[in-house]
Short mmCIF file of C-alpha atoms in Angstrom, two decimals:
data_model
loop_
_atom_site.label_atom_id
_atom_site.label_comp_id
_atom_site.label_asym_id
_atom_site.label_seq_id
_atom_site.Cartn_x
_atom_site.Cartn_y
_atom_site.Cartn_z
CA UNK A 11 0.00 0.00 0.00
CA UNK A 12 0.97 3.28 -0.53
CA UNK A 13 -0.13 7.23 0.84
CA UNK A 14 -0.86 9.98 -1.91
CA UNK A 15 -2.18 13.36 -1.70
CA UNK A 16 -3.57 15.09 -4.46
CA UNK A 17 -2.65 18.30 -5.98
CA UNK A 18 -4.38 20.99 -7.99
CA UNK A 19 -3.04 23.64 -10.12
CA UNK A 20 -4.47 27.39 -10.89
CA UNK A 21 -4.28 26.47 -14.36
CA UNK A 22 -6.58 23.23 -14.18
CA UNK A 23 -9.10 21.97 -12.12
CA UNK A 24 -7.50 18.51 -12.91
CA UNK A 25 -6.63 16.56 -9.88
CA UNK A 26 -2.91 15.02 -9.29
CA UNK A 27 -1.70 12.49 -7.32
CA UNK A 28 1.60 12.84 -5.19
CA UNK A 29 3.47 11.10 -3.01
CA UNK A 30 3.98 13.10 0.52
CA UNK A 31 8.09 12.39 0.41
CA UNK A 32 7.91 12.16 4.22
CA UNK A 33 6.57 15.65 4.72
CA UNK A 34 3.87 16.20 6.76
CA UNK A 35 0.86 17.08 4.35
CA UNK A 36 -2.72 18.20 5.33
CA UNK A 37 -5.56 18.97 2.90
CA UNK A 38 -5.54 22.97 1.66
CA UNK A 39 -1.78 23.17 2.07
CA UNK A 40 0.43 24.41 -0.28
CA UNK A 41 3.02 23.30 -1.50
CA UNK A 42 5.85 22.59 -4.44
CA UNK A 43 5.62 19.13 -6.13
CA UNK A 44 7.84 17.87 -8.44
CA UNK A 45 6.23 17.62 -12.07
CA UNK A 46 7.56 16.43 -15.96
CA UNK A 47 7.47 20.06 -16.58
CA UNK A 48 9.84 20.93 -13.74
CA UNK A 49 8.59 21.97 -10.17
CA UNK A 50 5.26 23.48 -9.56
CA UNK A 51 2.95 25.44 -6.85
CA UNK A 52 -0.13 23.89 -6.04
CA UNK A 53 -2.59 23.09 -3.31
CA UNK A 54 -3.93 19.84 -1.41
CA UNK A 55 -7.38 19.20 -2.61
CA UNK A 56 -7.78 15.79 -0.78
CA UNK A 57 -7.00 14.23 2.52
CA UNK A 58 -4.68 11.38 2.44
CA UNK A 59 -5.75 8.18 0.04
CA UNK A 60 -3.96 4.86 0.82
CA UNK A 61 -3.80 2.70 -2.08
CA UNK A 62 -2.64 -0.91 -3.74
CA UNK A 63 0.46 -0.23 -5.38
CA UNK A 64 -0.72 -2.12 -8.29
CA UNK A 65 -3.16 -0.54 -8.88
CA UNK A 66 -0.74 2.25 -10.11
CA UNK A 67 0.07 2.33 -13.47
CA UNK A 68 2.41 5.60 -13.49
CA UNK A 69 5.37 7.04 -11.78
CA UNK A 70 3.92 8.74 -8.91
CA UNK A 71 6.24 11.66 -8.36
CA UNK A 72 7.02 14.11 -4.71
CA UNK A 73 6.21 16.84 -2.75
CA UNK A 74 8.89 18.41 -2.30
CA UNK A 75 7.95 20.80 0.87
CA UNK A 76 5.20 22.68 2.04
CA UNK A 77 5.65 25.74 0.77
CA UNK A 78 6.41 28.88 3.11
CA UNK A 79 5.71 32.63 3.02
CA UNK A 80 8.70 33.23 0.25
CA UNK A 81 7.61 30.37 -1.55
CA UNK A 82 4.04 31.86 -1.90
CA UNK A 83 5.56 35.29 -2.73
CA UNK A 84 7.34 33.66 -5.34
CA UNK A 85 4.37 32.31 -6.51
CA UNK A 86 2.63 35.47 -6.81
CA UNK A 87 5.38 36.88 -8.62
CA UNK A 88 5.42 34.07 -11.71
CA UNK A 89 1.62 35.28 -12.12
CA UNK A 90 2.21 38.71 -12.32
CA UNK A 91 5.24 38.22 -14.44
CA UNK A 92 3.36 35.72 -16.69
CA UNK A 93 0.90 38.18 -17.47
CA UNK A 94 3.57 40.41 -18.83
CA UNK A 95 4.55 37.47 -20.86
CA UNK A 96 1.41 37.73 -22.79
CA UNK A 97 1.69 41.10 -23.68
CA UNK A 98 5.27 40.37 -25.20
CA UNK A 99 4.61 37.15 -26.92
CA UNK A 100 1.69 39.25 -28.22
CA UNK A 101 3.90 42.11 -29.28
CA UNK A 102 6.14 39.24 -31.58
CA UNK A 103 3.48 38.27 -32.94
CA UNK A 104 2.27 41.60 -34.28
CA UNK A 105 5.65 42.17 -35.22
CA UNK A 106 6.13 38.68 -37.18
CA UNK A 107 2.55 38.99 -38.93
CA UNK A 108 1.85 35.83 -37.45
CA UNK A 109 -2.03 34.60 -37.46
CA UNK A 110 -2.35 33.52 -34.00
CA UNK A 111 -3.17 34.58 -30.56
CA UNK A 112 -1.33 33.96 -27.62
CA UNK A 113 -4.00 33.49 -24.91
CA UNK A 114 -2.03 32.47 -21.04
CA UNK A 115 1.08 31.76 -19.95
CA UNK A 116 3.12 30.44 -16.48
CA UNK A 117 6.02 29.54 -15.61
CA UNK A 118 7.20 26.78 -13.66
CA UNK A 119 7.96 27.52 -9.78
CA UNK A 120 11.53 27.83 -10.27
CA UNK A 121 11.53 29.80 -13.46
CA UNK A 122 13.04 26.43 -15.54
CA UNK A 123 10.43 27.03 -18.30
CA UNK A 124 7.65 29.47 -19.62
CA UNK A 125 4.84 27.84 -21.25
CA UNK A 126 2.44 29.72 -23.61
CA UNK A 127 -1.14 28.44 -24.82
CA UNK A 128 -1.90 29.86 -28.04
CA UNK A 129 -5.18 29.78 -30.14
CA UNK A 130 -4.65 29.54 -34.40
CA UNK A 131 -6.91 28.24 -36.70
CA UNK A 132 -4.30 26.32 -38.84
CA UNK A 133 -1.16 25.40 -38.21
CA UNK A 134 1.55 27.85 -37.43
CA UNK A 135 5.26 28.31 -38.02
CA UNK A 136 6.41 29.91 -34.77
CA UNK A 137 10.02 28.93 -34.45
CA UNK A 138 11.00 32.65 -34.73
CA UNK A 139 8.65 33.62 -32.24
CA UNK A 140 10.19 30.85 -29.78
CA UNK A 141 13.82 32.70 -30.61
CA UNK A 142 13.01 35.73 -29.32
CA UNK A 143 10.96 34.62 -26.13
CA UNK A 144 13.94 32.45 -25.26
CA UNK A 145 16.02 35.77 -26.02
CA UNK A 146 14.02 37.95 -23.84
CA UNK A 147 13.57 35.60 -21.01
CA UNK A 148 16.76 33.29 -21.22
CA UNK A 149 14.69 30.15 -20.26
CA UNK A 150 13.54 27.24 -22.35
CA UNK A 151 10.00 28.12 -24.37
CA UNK A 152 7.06 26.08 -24.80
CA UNK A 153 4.16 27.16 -27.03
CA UNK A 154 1.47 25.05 -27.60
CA UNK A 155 -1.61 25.06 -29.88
CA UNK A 156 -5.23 24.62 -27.97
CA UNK A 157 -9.02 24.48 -29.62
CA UNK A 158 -11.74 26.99 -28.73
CA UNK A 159 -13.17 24.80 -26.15
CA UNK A 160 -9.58 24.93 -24.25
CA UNK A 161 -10.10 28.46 -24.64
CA UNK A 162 -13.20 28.68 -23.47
CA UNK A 163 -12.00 26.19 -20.51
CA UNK A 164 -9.46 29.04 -19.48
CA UNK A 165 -11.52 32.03 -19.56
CA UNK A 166 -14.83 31.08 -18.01
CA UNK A 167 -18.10 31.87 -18.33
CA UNK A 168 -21.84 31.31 -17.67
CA UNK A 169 -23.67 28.75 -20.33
CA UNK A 170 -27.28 28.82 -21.35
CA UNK A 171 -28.18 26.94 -18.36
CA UNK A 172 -27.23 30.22 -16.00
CA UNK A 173 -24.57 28.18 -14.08
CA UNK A 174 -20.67 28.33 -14.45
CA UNK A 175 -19.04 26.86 -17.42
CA UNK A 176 -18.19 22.80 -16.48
CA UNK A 177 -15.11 22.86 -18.62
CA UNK A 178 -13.73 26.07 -16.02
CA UNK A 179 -15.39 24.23 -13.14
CA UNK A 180 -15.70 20.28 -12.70
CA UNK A 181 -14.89 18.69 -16.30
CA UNK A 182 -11.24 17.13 -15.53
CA UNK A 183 -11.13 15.92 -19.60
CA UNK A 184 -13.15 17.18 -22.67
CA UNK A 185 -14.37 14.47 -24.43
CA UNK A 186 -15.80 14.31 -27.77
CA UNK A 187 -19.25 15.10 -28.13
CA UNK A 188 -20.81 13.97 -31.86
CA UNK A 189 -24.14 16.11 -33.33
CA UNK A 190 -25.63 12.09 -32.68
CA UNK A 191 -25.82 12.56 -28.95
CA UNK A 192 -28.21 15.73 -29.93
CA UNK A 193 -30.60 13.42 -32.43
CA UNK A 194 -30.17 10.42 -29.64
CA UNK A 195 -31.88 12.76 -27.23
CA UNK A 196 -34.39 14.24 -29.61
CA UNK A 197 -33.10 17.85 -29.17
CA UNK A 198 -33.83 20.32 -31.81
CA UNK A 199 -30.55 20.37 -34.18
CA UNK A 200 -30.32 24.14 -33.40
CA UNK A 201 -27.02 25.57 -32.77
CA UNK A 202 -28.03 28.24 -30.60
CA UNK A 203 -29.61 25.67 -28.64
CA UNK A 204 -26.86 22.82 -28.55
CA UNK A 205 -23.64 24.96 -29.06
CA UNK A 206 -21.81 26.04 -25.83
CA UNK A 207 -20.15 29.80 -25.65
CA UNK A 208 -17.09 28.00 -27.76
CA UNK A 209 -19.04 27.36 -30.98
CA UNK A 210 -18.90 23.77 -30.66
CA UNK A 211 -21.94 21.19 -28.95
CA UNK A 212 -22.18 21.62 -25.73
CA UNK A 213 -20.21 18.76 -23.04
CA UNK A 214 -23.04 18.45 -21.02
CA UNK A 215 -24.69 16.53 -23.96
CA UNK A 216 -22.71 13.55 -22.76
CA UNK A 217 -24.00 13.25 -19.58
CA UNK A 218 -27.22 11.87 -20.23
CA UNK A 219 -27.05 10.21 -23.85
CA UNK A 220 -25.62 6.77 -22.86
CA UNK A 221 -28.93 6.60 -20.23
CA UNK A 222 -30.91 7.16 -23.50
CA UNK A 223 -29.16 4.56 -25.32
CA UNK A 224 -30.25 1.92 -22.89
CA UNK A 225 -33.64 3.15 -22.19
CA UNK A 226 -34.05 3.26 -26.42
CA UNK A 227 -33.35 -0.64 -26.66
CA UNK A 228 -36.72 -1.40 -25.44
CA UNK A 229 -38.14 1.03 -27.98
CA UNK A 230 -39.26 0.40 -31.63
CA UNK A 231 -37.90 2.92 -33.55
CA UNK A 232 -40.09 5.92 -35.46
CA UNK A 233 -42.04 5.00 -38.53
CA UNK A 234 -41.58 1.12 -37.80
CA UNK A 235 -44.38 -0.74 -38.30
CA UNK A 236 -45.68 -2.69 -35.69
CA UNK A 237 -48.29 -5.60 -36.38
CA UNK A 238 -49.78 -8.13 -34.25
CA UNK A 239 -53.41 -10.10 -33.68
CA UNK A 240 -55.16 -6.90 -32.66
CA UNK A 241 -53.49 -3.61 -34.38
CA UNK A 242 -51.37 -2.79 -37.45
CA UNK A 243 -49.39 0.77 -37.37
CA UNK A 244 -46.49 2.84 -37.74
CA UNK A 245 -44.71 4.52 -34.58
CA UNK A 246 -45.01 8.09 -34.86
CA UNK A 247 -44.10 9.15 -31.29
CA UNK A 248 -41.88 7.50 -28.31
CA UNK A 249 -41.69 8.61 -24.63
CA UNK A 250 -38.81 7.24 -22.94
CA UNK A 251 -39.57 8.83 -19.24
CA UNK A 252 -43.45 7.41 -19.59
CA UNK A 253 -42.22 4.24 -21.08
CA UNK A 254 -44.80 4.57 -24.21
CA UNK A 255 -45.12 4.96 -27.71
CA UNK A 256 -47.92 6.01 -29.90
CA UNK A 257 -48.78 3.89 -32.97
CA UNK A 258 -50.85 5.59 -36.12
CA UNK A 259 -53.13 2.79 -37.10
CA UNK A 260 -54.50 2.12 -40.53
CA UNK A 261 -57.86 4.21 -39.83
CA UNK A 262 -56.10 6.98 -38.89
CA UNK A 263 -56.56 6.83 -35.26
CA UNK A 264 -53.42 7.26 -32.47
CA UNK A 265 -52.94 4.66 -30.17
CA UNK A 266 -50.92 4.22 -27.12
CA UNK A 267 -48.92 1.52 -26.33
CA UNK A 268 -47.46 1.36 -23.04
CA UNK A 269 -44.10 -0.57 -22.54
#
């Protein structure tokens, strides 16, 4: 068995898992954890979780100390300085004519590298841009490409439902969401009614469409014809929640047919 804490970071409501490195860790601290990107500030988000070692199919890295009053002053100080960053990545871009927009940055805690999420709408040749970040700031530069909904991840917002965005919020992953999850629930193929504030179908029409899957097996589908010793029609209606369908028959007349 082993003891992990995990970790979040500002940039991501994605929870990590860490191994305490025989400091003494409490949920809420903060503290500096040793990351593939070099070390990192972040905060407990769990109390401790004892688990089977094999059930771990990663290198779990440390925590490398709790961090103290400097440390969190130092922390501070990447922000501010990372917002800076975006204004001159976003200077070298104007200046190199380059079709893109350069949307966060951070560094890691000890200033090893400054990482820069961009938004482009093809492909973009930004090696030049990369020279003169490294010039300017004398550490190694990472600039990476994200889609609108990573953009719309990092900035926020309210959806059509009045509540906060679940990509800023709870959503750990963005998985793909097809326009058939919108006909599988019978929605209205509107985009202003299945499109989230990124322009593409809403997450939240995930949540519910593998329930309708399984409640649809029952189901004959719409315009089948059903036929039996007392009735011969064609489905024109289902109701998943009332477990019923309505069949037209051959007169004309609507018929319910309850599952």
């Amino acid at each position: 068995m082993v003891e992990v804490f995990g970790v979040c970071f500002t940039s991501s409501n994605k929870i990590y898992y860490f191994l305490p490195n025989g400091n003494e860790i409490k949920k809420e601290d903060c503290v500096i954890v040793e990351t593939e990107r070099g070390q990192q500030f972040g905060v407990v988000c769990t109390d401790k979780i004892v688990v089977d070692k094999k059930r771990i199919s990663f290198e779990l890295k440390n925590i490398l100390k709790v961090a103290d009053s400097n440390d969190v002053r130092m922390h501070e100080k990447n922000i501010k300085d990372a917002e800076l960053a975006i204004e001159c990545a976003n200077k070298f871009v104007k200046e190199l004519d380059l079709d893109m927009k350069i949307l966060d940055a951070s560094f890691t805690f000890n200033r090893s590298q400054l990482l820069f999420n961009f938004l482009a709408d093809a492909r973009v040749d930004f090696r030049e841009l990369a020279k003169k970040l490294a010039y300017v700031y004398k550490i190694r530069i990472e600039l990476r490409q994200i889609g609108v909904r990573d953009k719309a991840k990092c900035v926020g917002g309210y959806g059509v439902c009045g509540k906060k965005l679940c990509c800023s919020t709870f959503l750990n992953d963005l998985n793909s969401v097809s326009i058939n999850m919108a006909k599988n629930q019978n929605l209205a193929l509107n985009p202003q009614k299945i499109n989230g504030v990124c322009g593409r179908l809403m997450c939240c029409l995930d949540y519910e469409n593998e329930l309708y899957s399984e409640y649809k097996k029952d189901f004959p589908k719409v315009g089948e014809i059903i036929s039996n010793d007392s009735y011969r029609g064609k489905v024109v209606y289902i109701d998943l929640f009332k477990r019923m369908y309505k069949i037209e028959l051959e007169d004309g007349k609507i018929m319910d047919v309850m599952l």
